[in-house]
Structure formats: structure tokens, C-alpha cells
């Protein structure tokens, strides 16, 4: 997309879901817009564009981040993971499977953000208590499910990995 | 021939068939759509609540590189009609209509009102250019609250009305005066509900494309009502409806908000046609909060007359509702108080009721329908008054309810308002909810806690949820929409089924539940049923998804269509196999002889003959396996439920902590318990938001103060407990399979149950609990008020 008057742009290199990309981007382009519109990875969603809803959550260098609060240029050199990189082809990641089994989604708009936050949560706390799951996911808003099944799904995966 | 299906899938715990696509990130919401040469729109919106536009200078914006055009209200005054809700005066005698211009030409009526549209190569440029549009305003005094809107010297939102009253309605049913004369006890209160919002996680948005060769328009919109939107676009833009195709792709939640056609959709469609290029608009969250539709803001002043045994003799209520600047289509922004008045009796037998509704225009965003429409404040009013009555009469809150509820054997029960509640389980659902809590144990724990300076409370909220209203009911409301739903069902040569339906699932799991209903009727596997929705070109005319209508109406349409094709398959199979049709059934993909359970021929074989070898058909049978059905449901189908909230109030901080939340729900025959429970849990979460956190706030000048999700507080995973759910299934005697709608219910009773529980927790202080949301500040000020004026409750 042409950024006519903001000629100031920069070339960045990122690895997204294991694939290298080199792109010239306007310096003010949001990372979320870069991922969605420049790379066409539209599983990452935007619910507020001001850092509250968590719909845009991705993993950047092993940490969950809100891609609406970063500029694309800040991701230069980074390794990113989005929902598109979670499954192995059509073989679901255990969290995806658990979300399905537990009816942890309704409209699905928040789901990508929740999955990425949950990946990060389980990465850091493989055996979270319910309290820790609630706290760990409290930066993601869901307007449909009332959260209970999302929490169950994350608990199910945590339990599986312990057995 | 019209035997019921095999019943294998009805009621089964089936995982949703639509989920893998979502989980693997393959969905397509409207902002995911990219078309060649697509332009982006940003809107210039009013920073003032009430002002005259004296000048608009678009020059600076227009000369910015990348800008394609700037459109103002004056440019389109002659070419685009305003949205306008009109009623037949026979049905709605006192209603004033107003024009909602898609871009206002002269005066702005709320912060966020549409002033101009800027089109550019991309959203960044469009938003920059929107800031370059210079608008001069002459600010007026704003009408910032509903009570001052009624004052004689109030500024006028719509001058031509002469005052700010949009609609008034008055009625008296039964002998209200006598009820109050004979009462042993009268309780009264003034209740206020916050200005809530549906606020789905996906904001509004649309893309429009004009095909120069065919002159056809395609509009993708995040809407719950694709056909209604198409009809509105045709009317407002004066275009032939059959040249417009509306597609509602994946939609990230709606909750009623997206059941309205919007000015922005009209502007975007107009621009695509004028510029002959695809145009996209994606709303940002501030626009959504300030300028989409708000909901549920009312002040209800109510009085209840009771006998000493707790039976209710009569009720009086005045519903005042703050409509905002315009009126939303098709129900109008005056629907909220009418629906509150019409549903307030809930599960109770109330012999006399008089009410007045009054809806006023103010300088705020307009009111639309949002999950429960009117019933949450009706339930809050009724349930608080019952608790207040119980307290005065020294009765238990459960007891006063059981005494007044419609008993099972009294169904079908015709309410004071003339609605027939066909069946229900009001007392049983209340009893079961109390049992789940362990009511007596909780009371004991409450006593003990109080001695330790901790304040626990329990509150009940019971309600009846009218769902799936039929066409006659809408006609009686004066609203020009249908209540029926349509489906086209097609079996192809391979025996697989596709259903095209006019409802729209945006989280409700219709693909799964419709497939369950069809699988049972046609004896096919779940995965052999495809569901097509949300495309006016593919599906028959339908009315979309709102008002808990889809299970009954869409389910009715797809089931009726499947029954028709099943009958045809069996009729033809009977001729071919020479077995009487009533000894045949469809089971596991085949026609089977019931006697001896013998498989005679497979559905694919039979379908192939009917479609591709029609010469072998009996002469009186048409070839093909396509059928379209319009299903008109019974007038209103009523679900019922009781919610019980147990909570603790911290009297130092005003913080309310939910300890338990219980719902016992009766929505008749359940198609899929997973989905029903999901709707309950999600609805309760929204209701908790209404009860404790959410409110759209304006200051005295009508300035909007809650423009981010840091200000408009949606509950998080830390705020919503796991709801404990119980079910009772009392089928409707009138709908197919006895199904009742239930999507809104979860959101209806939390304000009532939570307010009652807070009042119960704080009963040692005599606190008046009459407003939601019960934010910590509000709880503290209620406590303060009680301590300065003890004994007011
Ligand atoms: S879109 Fe990034 S936090 Fe909401
Ligand atoms: S599933 Fe709709 S917002 Fe979470």
C-alpha cells in the first residue's frame, strides 16, 4: 500500500512462523498492520488498537506482545509467531485442540489472541493454578464466552503435559 | 409421513463443526478482505455534542497526496435519503420521527456525529486527511441527561418536534387504584441502569465494490442482518435491490448492535459506486464506543402494592428512556422502555398494572437493541421491588417469589399484557437454583461472616425471556419486519446436503445445530451437511440473527425443509421398492424398511435417480431435490430462568466480589447443551459487566468520556466466575421439537440478582440499591447516603 507523504521508510527483516521476510515499511506502520496487510497473515486481529483487548497478541522473541502497540520497525531482526504458525499443517497444537474440545470460542475474533497468550503462559508456567490462568489471560478480552471454557481448555493442556 | 427424526443428534453434546477453521486462523472477517485498488475511508466526526456547522473547508484535505475525495453532508443531501423510522399511527400513536442524515448537513447532535467522509489510498492517509478537514461550529447548549431533556427551557435536539419527546405511551390494565387502596404494604423506588454497550470485540466495518460491467454492487459488512441491510441500501441510495448483494462474512460478535443498518454502510456503498473502486471502512474502538449505538439507559420509577402474605396486587411504573440524538432502524430508539413495560411482569401473576413510557432525545449516541432489550431493567425493577416487599413483610425473598409465580399447571398463562406464556418451570427453576447454592447453608455462613465484619449477600433474579417473535407480533409493535425465517435445502447427486438459511451465526454455532437438526431428519451424517448463510445472493430472504430467534425460526425453517425432502425421498422410494412409505425411514444414509430394519437403497443412489435419471420417477413427482420453506413461528416463545448471585461486599473499598453464580435455565428442548451452556456463561459475563462495571459516560456538556476500553470496562477472565448451570426442559407445545430461544437470557438477570445480593449484603446498613453498574464508588456513596439518612429503605 502506498504511503505517499510518509516517504520515511525503512527496510526490515523478520522471521515469521519460520519464514524470512524482508520488506520496506513506513516507519510509522504498526506491527499489526504489517503482519495483517503486508504479509497477509490475517489470523491476528485488531479489537481496540490501543493495547487493551489483547486480540492482536503474537509472540515476539519468546514473549507475548500486543502487535498494535509496536511499530513494524521495532520488530526488525525479530522472530515472530502468529496463530498461522501454531498448528503443524492441519494438525492442531494441543491448545487449539483443547479450545475445540471445550467450546472455548464463539465468534472467534478473540481466539487468536487468547491462543498466543496461552502459549506464552504455559511456556512460563507449565503448571498454572486456575488463579494464575485467570490472571495470565486477564489482558485478553472476550465478549462472547465468559471465559470459563477458555480457562478449562488451558487447564486441560496443562494437565495433559503433566501426565 | 411427518414422523419426527430419529432423535440421535437432537440434544447431543456435539463439538462445533465451525471451530477448526477459526482455530487454524482461516476465517475471513471484513477487515481481512483485500481487493485490487481498494481505497479506505475515514470519517470526520463532531467533537461537539450539539452545534451548528457553519463552514466546512476540505481544501487542505483534498490536496493531500493520496486523497481521492472528501464528501460532506451538503454534497449528498439530494442523492442519499436519511435513515428515518416511521410508524403507523394506529399502532404507535405518539411517536415523532427524525431524519438521520448519513452525513449531517447542518447540525451535529452528539460527539461522534458524522460530518464528512475522506477517501484515500489507505487508512493512514485517510485518517491524516480527515484531520485536515476544517469544520467551523457554532456550539449550542447540549441536552446531556434525560430528565433535563423534559424541562420547558431545554435546548431542542430536533427543533421541528417542539420538545424533546420522541415517544410516549400510557396504559392501565386491571384495577390499579383499587390494588393500591387495598394494599397492606407499598414499596417504591427509582431505578437507574447505566448506558451500556454491546461492544463486540470486532468493531463495525464494511467493504463495497461496484462492478462497472454489470452495474452490480457487492457489500461485505460485519452485520447480523444482511437482507435488511440490502433493502435499506436500496431504499436510501435509490437503487434496484436485486443489483445489490450483501455478504456478511465472519462476524466478530454482534449482540444486537449489528442488527441495525448504519449510516456509514450507506456512505461506503455510495462511495464505491461514485468512485468505481472498492472502498473499505474499518471502525476504530473510539468511534465504536462513541458513535455506534449505545443501549439500555433508563430511569424507572415504580411502586408495588402487596398483601401481607406477599402476594402482589398491583404495579405502577414510569419508564423514562434516553434515546440519544437519532433513532435507530428498524425498531427505533424508543423500543427499550416499551419492551421493558411489556415484559416487566416476568414469571409473576400481577393482576393490575399501569405504566407510562417516555423516550426523549438527548445529545448522545443513539440507543439500539442490545441483548435482552428492556428486560434487564424490567427484571431489575421487579426483582428489587419483590425483595423490598419481602423485607417489609418479613418474608424470605424465595418465598415471596414462589407465592407469586405462575404455577406449572397454570400454563398456557396469558399475561396482563396479553402474551401467552405457553409453558415454563418458574418455581422449579428457582427451587433448583437455591438447592445448587445450598441456600440455608449460605444464610448461616452469612450470619457468621457478619459477626466477623464481613458482608456476604445472596440475590435472586427470575425472568421470562420472550424469543423468536413472529410477524404478527412485529406488526402489532408497528415494526415493519418479518418474524418468519427461510431456508433452501438441497440434496445433491452424491446424497450430500446443503442448506441456505437467512439467519446469521456470529458465534452462536448455527452450522452445528442446523446440521444436527437436518442430520436427524434426513438420516445423514453431521459432516454431510453444509450450511450457507450471510449472502443475499445465495440464501432466501431472511431476517438475520437477533432476539434469540434462530434456534426456533431458523431451526424451524431448516427442519421443515428437511422434512419436505425426507417425505419426497420416502414417497419415491416407496414406489421404487414397493414398500409402503410409512414402513420406510431414513437411517444412516439409507432408506430402510422399519420392519426388520432392512436397508433397501442408499440416499446417494436414490438422490441420483431423482436428480439425474428423472425418467424413472413416478409421473406425478417433480425431478430434483431442492426445496425452499418459510417458517412462521408461534407468536412468542418463552424461556424462563432463575439466577442466583452470592457475593461479598468490601465496605471499605466498595468492591463487590462474586463468590458463586448460579443459573437454572429452561429453554425447552435443548439441541446442543454445549452451545446452550456457552450462551449462558457468555450472557452472564455481559450481565455482570452491566451490573458492576460498564457505563458509557458523558459530562454535563455532552462530552463523551469513555472512549477507550480502559474507560468502558468489559469484564475480564479475573472478573467472571464459572457459572453453575442447571437445566429443566419444558418443551414448547408449539415449536418444532419444542425448542425455545435462549441467546439473550444470560444477560438479563445479572443486574437484578447482583443488585439484590448487594442490598442483602448491606442490609445491616439499610442501603438503597437502585442503580447499576454497582461500581466501587457507587457502592461507597450508597453506604454514605445510608449512614447520613438512616432508615430510608
Ligand atoms: S488490538 Fe491490540 S490490544 Fe486490542
Ligand atoms: S469468542 Fe467472540 S470475542 Fe471471544
PDB file of N, CA, C and O in Angstrom, chain B residues 414-461:
ATOM      1  N   UNK B 414     -51.988 -16.477  30.175  1.00  0.00           N
ATOM      2  CA  UNK B 414     -51.999 -15.216  29.433  1.00  0.00           C
ATOM      3  C   UNK B 414     -51.694 -14.073  30.388  1.00  0.00           C
ATOM      4  O   UNK B 414     -52.388 -13.895  31.390  1.00  0.00           O
ATOM      5  N   UNK B 415     -50.636 -13.331  30.097  1.00  0.00           N
ATOM      6  CA  UNK B 415     -50.227 -12.253  30.999  1.00  0.00           C
ATOM      7  C   UNK B 415     -51.168 -11.063  30.834  1.00  0.00           C
ATOM      8  O   UNK B 415     -51.924 -10.971  29.860  1.00  0.00           O
ATOM      9  N   UNK B 416     -51.026 -10.178  31.782  1.00  0.00           N
ATOM     10  CA  UNK B 416     -51.752  -8.920  31.770  1.00  0.00           C
ATOM     11  C   UNK B 416     -51.587  -8.197  30.436  1.00  0.00           C
ATOM     12  O   UNK B 416     -52.474  -7.521  29.945  1.00  0.00           O
ATOM     13  N   UNK B 417     -50.406  -8.341  29.843  1.00  0.00           N
ATOM     14  CA  UNK B 417     -50.103  -7.643  28.609  1.00  0.00           C
ATOM     15  C   UNK B 417     -50.602  -8.408  27.380  1.00  0.00           C
ATOM     16  O   UNK B 417     -50.387  -7.986  26.259  1.00  0.00           O
ATOM     17  N   UNK B 418     -51.223  -9.548  27.622  1.00  0.00           N
ATOM     18  CA  UNK B 418     -51.827 -10.274  26.515  1.00  0.00           C
ATOM     19  C   UNK B 418     -50.940 -11.325  25.879  1.00  0.00           C
ATOM     20  O   UNK B 418     -51.327 -11.945  24.899  1.00  0.00           O
ATOM     21  N   UNK B 419     -49.732 -11.529  26.420  1.00  0.00           N
ATOM     22  CA  UNK B 419     -48.864 -12.555  25.841  1.00  0.00           C
ATOM     23  C   UNK B 419     -49.207 -13.904  26.464  1.00  0.00           C
ATOM     24  O   UNK B 419     -49.457 -13.994  27.667  1.00  0.00           O
ATOM     25  N   UNK B 420     -49.191 -14.930  25.646  1.00  0.00           N
ATOM     26  CA  UNK B 420     -49.448 -16.261  26.178  1.00  0.00           C
ATOM     27  C   UNK B 420     -48.119 -16.937  26.491  1.00  0.00           C
ATOM     28  O   UNK B 420     -47.311 -17.182  25.604  1.00  0.00           O
ATOM     29  N   UNK B 421     -47.878 -17.191  27.764  1.00  0.00           N
ATOM     30  CA  UNK B 421     -46.674 -17.942  28.140  1.00  0.00           C
ATOM     31  C   UNK B 421     -47.071 -19.412  28.090  1.00  0.00           C
ATOM     32  O   UNK B 421     -47.848 -19.891  28.917  1.00  0.00           O
ATOM     33  N   UNK B 422     -46.558 -20.083  27.080  1.00  0.00           N
ATOM     34  CA  UNK B 422     -47.093 -21.388  26.711  1.00  0.00           C
ATOM     35  C   UNK B 422     -46.749 -22.494  27.712  1.00  0.00           C
ATOM     36  O   UNK B 422     -47.542 -23.387  27.962  1.00  0.00           O
ATOM     37  N   UNK B 423     -45.554 -22.430  28.256  1.00  0.00           N
ATOM     38  CA  UNK B 423     -45.147 -23.443  29.231  1.00  0.00           C
ATOM     39  C   UNK B 423     -43.969 -22.879  30.003  1.00  0.00           C
ATOM     40  O   UNK B 423     -43.377 -21.879  29.594  1.00  0.00           O
ATOM     41  N   UNK B 424     -43.611 -23.519  31.088  1.00  0.00           N
ATOM     42  CA  UNK B 424     -42.482 -22.999  31.854  1.00  0.00           C
ATOM     43  C   UNK B 424     -42.322 -23.740  33.164  1.00  0.00           C
ATOM     44  O   UNK B 424     -43.122 -24.617  33.510  1.00  0.00           O
ATOM     45  N   UNK B 425     -41.276 -23.371  33.889  1.00  0.00           N
ATOM     46  CA  UNK B 425     -40.943 -24.080  35.131  1.00  0.00           C
ATOM     47  C   UNK B 425     -40.388 -23.083  36.134  1.00  0.00           C
ATOM     48  O   UNK B 425     -39.289 -23.235  36.642  1.00  0.00           O
ATOM     49  N   UNK B 426     -41.172 -22.019  36.383  1.00  0.00           N
ATOM     50  CA  UNK B 426     -40.652 -20.895  37.171  1.00  0.00           C
ATOM     51  C   UNK B 426     -40.289 -21.304  38.595  1.00  0.00           C
ATOM     52  O   UNK B 426     -39.193 -21.030  39.074  1.00  0.00           O
ATOM     53  N   UNK B 427     -41.229 -21.957  39.265  1.00  0.00           N
ATOM     54  CA  UNK B 427     -40.961 -22.317  40.664  1.00  0.00           C
ATOM     55  C   UNK B 427     -39.855 -23.364  40.755  1.00  0.00           C
ATOM     56  O   UNK B 427     -38.967 -23.274  41.598  1.00  0.00           O
ATOM     57  N   UNK B 428     -39.906 -24.320  39.841  1.00  0.00           N
ATOM     58  CA  UNK B 428     -38.896 -25.387  39.888  1.00  0.00           C
ATOM     59  C   UNK B 428     -37.502 -24.827  39.601  1.00  0.00           C
ATOM     60  O   UNK B 428     -36.510 -25.261  40.197  1.00  0.00           O
ATOM     61  N   UNK B 429     -37.408 -23.870  38.702  1.00  0.00           N
ATOM     62  CA  UNK B 429     -36.078 -23.338  38.396  1.00  0.00           C
ATOM     63  C   UNK B 429     -35.542 -22.536  39.579  1.00  0.00           C
ATOM     64  O   UNK B 429     -34.355 -22.607  39.900  1.00  0.00           O
ATOM     65  N   UNK B 430     -36.417 -21.813  40.248  1.00  0.00           N
ATOM     66  CA  UNK B 430     -35.994 -21.082  41.449  1.00  0.00           C
ATOM     67  C   UNK B 430     -35.536 -22.068  42.531  1.00  0.00           C
ATOM     68  O   UNK B 430     -34.463 -21.913  43.129  1.00  0.00           O
ATOM     69  N   UNK B 431     -36.352 -23.095  42.736  1.00  0.00           N
ATOM     70  CA  UNK B 431     -36.026 -24.066  43.776  1.00  0.00           C
ATOM     71  C   UNK B 431     -34.682 -24.751  43.491  1.00  0.00           C
ATOM     72  O   UNK B 431     -33.831 -24.859  44.366  1.00  0.00           O
ATOM     73  N   UNK B 432     -34.511 -25.137  42.232  1.00  0.00           N
ATOM     74  CA  UNK B 432     -33.264 -25.836  41.873  1.00  0.00           C
ATOM     75  C   UNK B 432     -32.047 -24.921  42.040  1.00  0.00           C
ATOM     76  O   UNK B 432     -30.995 -25.352  42.508  1.00  0.00           O
ATOM     77  N   UNK B 433     -32.210 -23.649  41.693  1.00  0.00           N
ATOM     78  CA  UNK B 433     -31.077 -22.714  41.827  1.00  0.00           C
ATOM     79  C   UNK B 433     -30.693 -22.561  43.302  1.00  0.00           C
ATOM     80  O   UNK B 433     -29.510 -22.523  43.663  1.00  0.00           O
ATOM     81  N   UNK B 434     -31.707 -22.494  44.172  1.00  0.00           N
ATOM     82  CA  UNK B 434     -31.418 -22.365  45.608  1.00  0.00           C
ATOM     83  C   UNK B 434     -30.752 -23.632  46.146  1.00  0.00           C
ATOM     84  O   UNK B 434     -29.847 -23.574  46.981  1.00  0.00           O
ATOM     85  N   UNK B 435     -31.195 -24.778  45.625  1.00  0.00           N
ATOM     86  CA  UNK B 435     -30.584 -26.042  46.051  1.00  0.00           C
ATOM     87  C   UNK B 435     -29.125 -26.107  45.634  1.00  0.00           C
ATOM     88  O   UNK B 435     -28.277 -26.571  46.393  1.00  0.00           O
ATOM     89  N   UNK B 436     -28.832 -25.653  44.409  1.00  0.00           N
ATOM     90  CA  UNK B 436     -27.437 -25.687  43.951  1.00  0.00           C
ATOM     91  C   UNK B 436     -26.576 -24.817  44.871  1.00  0.00           C
ATOM     92  O   UNK B 436     -25.473 -25.186  45.255  1.00  0.00           O
ATOM     93  N   UNK B 437     -27.115 -23.663  45.238  1.00  0.00           N
ATOM     94  CA  UNK B 437     -26.351 -22.800  46.139  1.00  0.00           C
ATOM     95  C   UNK B 437     -26.195 -23.442  47.516  1.00  0.00           C
ATOM     96  O   UNK B 437     -25.133 -23.328  48.139  1.00  0.00           O
ATOM     97  N   UNK B 438     -27.240 -24.115  47.996  1.00  0.00           N
ATOM     98  CA  UNK B 438     -27.290 -24.524  49.405  1.00  0.00           C
ATOM     99  C   UNK B 438     -27.715 -23.292  50.190  1.00  0.00           C
ATOM    100  O   UNK B 438     -26.943 -22.697  50.941  1.00  0.00           O
ATOM    101  N   UNK B 439     -28.969 -22.886  49.933  1.00  0.00           N
ATOM    102  CA  UNK B 439     -29.459 -21.588  50.399  1.00  0.00           C
ATOM    103  C   UNK B 439     -29.352 -21.450  51.921  1.00  0.00           C
ATOM    104  O   UNK B 439     -28.843 -20.452  52.433  1.00  0.00           O
ATOM    105  N   UNK B 440     -29.819 -22.460  52.626  1.00  0.00           N
ATOM    106  CA  UNK B 440     -29.829 -22.360  54.097  1.00  0.00           C
ATOM    107  C   UNK B 440     -28.404 -22.280  54.653  1.00  0.00           C
ATOM    108  O   UNK B 440     -28.121 -21.495  55.555  1.00  0.00           O
ATOM    109  N   UNK B 441     -27.528 -23.098  54.055  1.00  0.00           N
ATOM    110  CA  UNK B 441     -26.125 -23.051  54.498  1.00  0.00           C
ATOM    111  C   UNK B 441     -25.524 -21.676  54.243  1.00  0.00           C
ATOM    112  O   UNK B 441     -24.771 -21.152  55.060  1.00  0.00           O
ATOM    113  N   UNK B 442     -25.882 -21.096  53.091  1.00  0.00           N
ATOM    114  CA  UNK B 442     -25.329 -19.778  52.784  1.00  0.00           C
ATOM    115  C   UNK B 442     -25.819 -18.745  53.795  1.00  0.00           C
ATOM    116  O   UNK B 442     -25.053 -17.888  54.252  1.00  0.00           O
ATOM    117  N   UNK B 443     -27.093 -18.832  54.147  1.00  0.00           N
ATOM    118  CA  UNK B 443     -27.630 -17.898  55.161  1.00  0.00           C
ATOM    119  C   UNK B 443     -26.871 -18.025  56.493  1.00  0.00           C
ATOM    120  O   UNK B 443     -26.578 -17.020  57.138  1.00  0.00           O
ATOM    121  N   UNK B 444     -26.565 -19.264  56.859  1.00  0.00           N
ATOM    122  CA  UNK B 444     -25.832 -19.474  58.115  1.00  0.00           C
ATOM    123  C   UNK B 444     -24.425 -18.866  58.021  1.00  0.00           C
ATOM    124  O   UNK B 444     -23.957 -18.187  58.942  1.00  0.00           O
ATOM    125  N   UNK B 445     -23.796 -19.101  56.871  1.00  0.00           N
ATOM    126  CA  UNK B 445     -22.444 -18.571  56.656  1.00  0.00           C
ATOM    127  C   UNK B 445     -22.465 -17.036  56.681  1.00  0.00           C
ATOM    128  O   UNK B 445     -21.574 -16.383  57.232  1.00  0.00           O
ATOM    129  N   UNK B 446     -23.534 -16.483  56.093  1.00  0.00           N
ATOM    130  CA  UNK B 446     -23.693 -15.029  56.055  1.00  0.00           C
ATOM    131  C   UNK B 446     -23.752 -14.461  57.480  1.00  0.00           C
ATOM    132  O   UNK B 446     -23.106 -13.459  57.792  1.00  0.00           O
ATOM    133  N   UNK B 447     -24.527 -15.142  58.331  1.00  0.00           N
ATOM    134  CA  UNK B 447     -24.648 -14.701  59.726  1.00  0.00           C
ATOM    135  C   UNK B 447     -23.293 -14.682  60.413  1.00  0.00           C
ATOM    136  O   UNK B 447     -22.905 -13.707  61.058  1.00  0.00           O
ATOM    137  N   UNK B 448     -22.585 -15.791  60.203  1.00  0.00           N
ATOM    138  CA  UNK B 448     -21.278 -15.923  60.850  1.00  0.00           C
ATOM    139  C   UNK B 448     -20.318 -14.847  60.358  1.00  0.00           C
ATOM    140  O   UNK B 448     -19.616 -14.201  61.132  1.00  0.00           O
ATOM    141  N   UNK B 449     -20.327 -14.649  59.042  1.00  0.00           N
ATOM    142  CA  UNK B 449     -19.412 -13.671  58.447  1.00  0.00           C
ATOM    143  C   UNK B 449     -19.687 -12.277  58.999  1.00  0.00           C
ATOM    144  O   UNK B 449     -18.767 -11.514  59.282  1.00  0.00           O
ATOM    145  N   UNK B 450     -20.962 -11.963  59.163  1.00  0.00           N
ATOM    146  CA  UNK B 450     -21.319 -10.634  59.672  1.00  0.00           C
ATOM    147  C   UNK B 450     -20.720 -10.377  61.046  1.00  0.00           C
ATOM    148  O   UNK B 450     -20.288  -9.261  61.339  1.00  0.00           O
ATOM    149  N   UNK B 451     -20.706 -11.437  61.849  1.00  0.00           N
ATOM    150  CA  UNK B 451     -20.115 -11.259  63.182  1.00  0.00           C
ATOM    151  C   UNK B 451     -18.631 -10.922  63.081  1.00  0.00           C
ATOM    152  O   UNK B 451     -18.059 -10.309  63.963  1.00  0.00           O
ATOM    153  N   UNK B 452     -18.027 -11.338  61.962  1.00  0.00           N
ATOM    154  CA  UNK B 452     -16.604 -11.029  61.767  1.00  0.00           C
ATOM    155  C   UNK B 452     -16.393  -9.781  60.898  1.00  0.00           C
ATOM    156  O   UNK B 452     -15.314  -9.574  60.356  1.00  0.00           O
ATOM    157  N   UNK B 453     -17.469  -9.020  60.726  1.00  0.00           N
ATOM    158  CA  UNK B 453     -17.336  -7.780  59.959  1.00  0.00           C
ATOM    159  C   UNK B 453     -17.195  -7.991  58.459  1.00  0.00           C
ATOM    160  O   UNK B 453     -16.677  -7.132  57.749  1.00  0.00           O
ATOM    161  N   UNK B 454     -17.674  -9.147  57.966  1.00  0.00           N
ATOM    162  CA  UNK B 454     -17.666  -9.383  56.509  1.00  0.00           C
ATOM    163  C   UNK B 454     -19.106  -9.427  56.017  1.00  0.00           C
ATOM    164  O   UNK B 454     -19.977  -9.981  56.665  1.00  0.00           O
ATOM    165  N   UNK B 455     -19.324  -8.853  54.846  1.00  0.00           N
ATOM    166  CA  UNK B 455     -20.701  -8.689  54.386  1.00  0.00           C
ATOM    167  C   UNK B 455     -20.977  -9.526  53.147  1.00  0.00           C
ATOM    168  O   UNK B 455     -20.606  -9.158  52.037  1.00  0.00           O
ATOM    169  N   UNK B 456     -21.610 -10.676  53.365  1.00  0.00           N
ATOM    170  CA  UNK B 456     -21.989 -11.559  52.267  1.00  0.00           C
ATOM    171  C   UNK B 456     -23.456 -11.315  51.930  1.00  0.00           C
ATOM    172  O   UNK B 456     -24.246 -10.947  52.800  1.00  0.00           O
ATOM    173  N   UNK B 457     -23.796 -11.565  50.677  1.00  0.00           N
ATOM    174  CA  UNK B 457     -25.202 -11.403  50.301  1.00  0.00           C
ATOM    175  C   UNK B 457     -25.585 -12.391  49.225  1.00  0.00           C
ATOM    176  O   UNK B 457     -24.738 -12.858  48.461  1.00  0.00           O
ATOM    177  N   UNK B 458     -26.886 -12.698  49.193  1.00  0.00           N
ATOM    178  CA  UNK B 458     -27.383 -13.559  48.125  1.00  0.00           C
ATOM    179  C   UNK B 458     -28.564 -12.844  47.470  1.00  0.00           C
ATOM    180  O   UNK B 458     -29.340 -12.176  48.145  1.00  0.00           O
ATOM    181  N   UNK B 459     -28.645 -12.949  46.149  1.00  0.00           N
ATOM    182  CA  UNK B 459     -29.731 -12.275  45.441  1.00  0.00           C
ATOM    183  C   UNK B 459     -30.286 -13.155  44.342  1.00  0.00           C
ATOM    184  O   UNK B 459     -29.560 -13.920  43.716  1.00  0.00           O
ATOM    185  N   UNK B 460     -31.601 -13.007  44.140  1.00  0.00           N
ATOM    186  CA  UNK B 460     -32.290 -13.823  43.134  1.00  0.00           C
ATOM    187  C   UNK B 460     -32.730 -12.921  41.986  1.00  0.00           C
ATOM    188  O   UNK B 460     -33.139 -11.782  42.202  1.00  0.00           O
ATOM    189  N   UNK B 461     -32.668 -13.453  40.791  1.00  0.00           N
ATOM    190  CA  UNK B 461     -33.259 -12.778  39.637  1.00  0.00           C
ATOM    191  C   UNK B 461     -33.958 -13.812  38.770  1.00  0.00           C
ATOM    192  O   UNK B 461     -33.308 -14.685  38.211  1.00  0.00           O
TER     193      UNK B 461
END
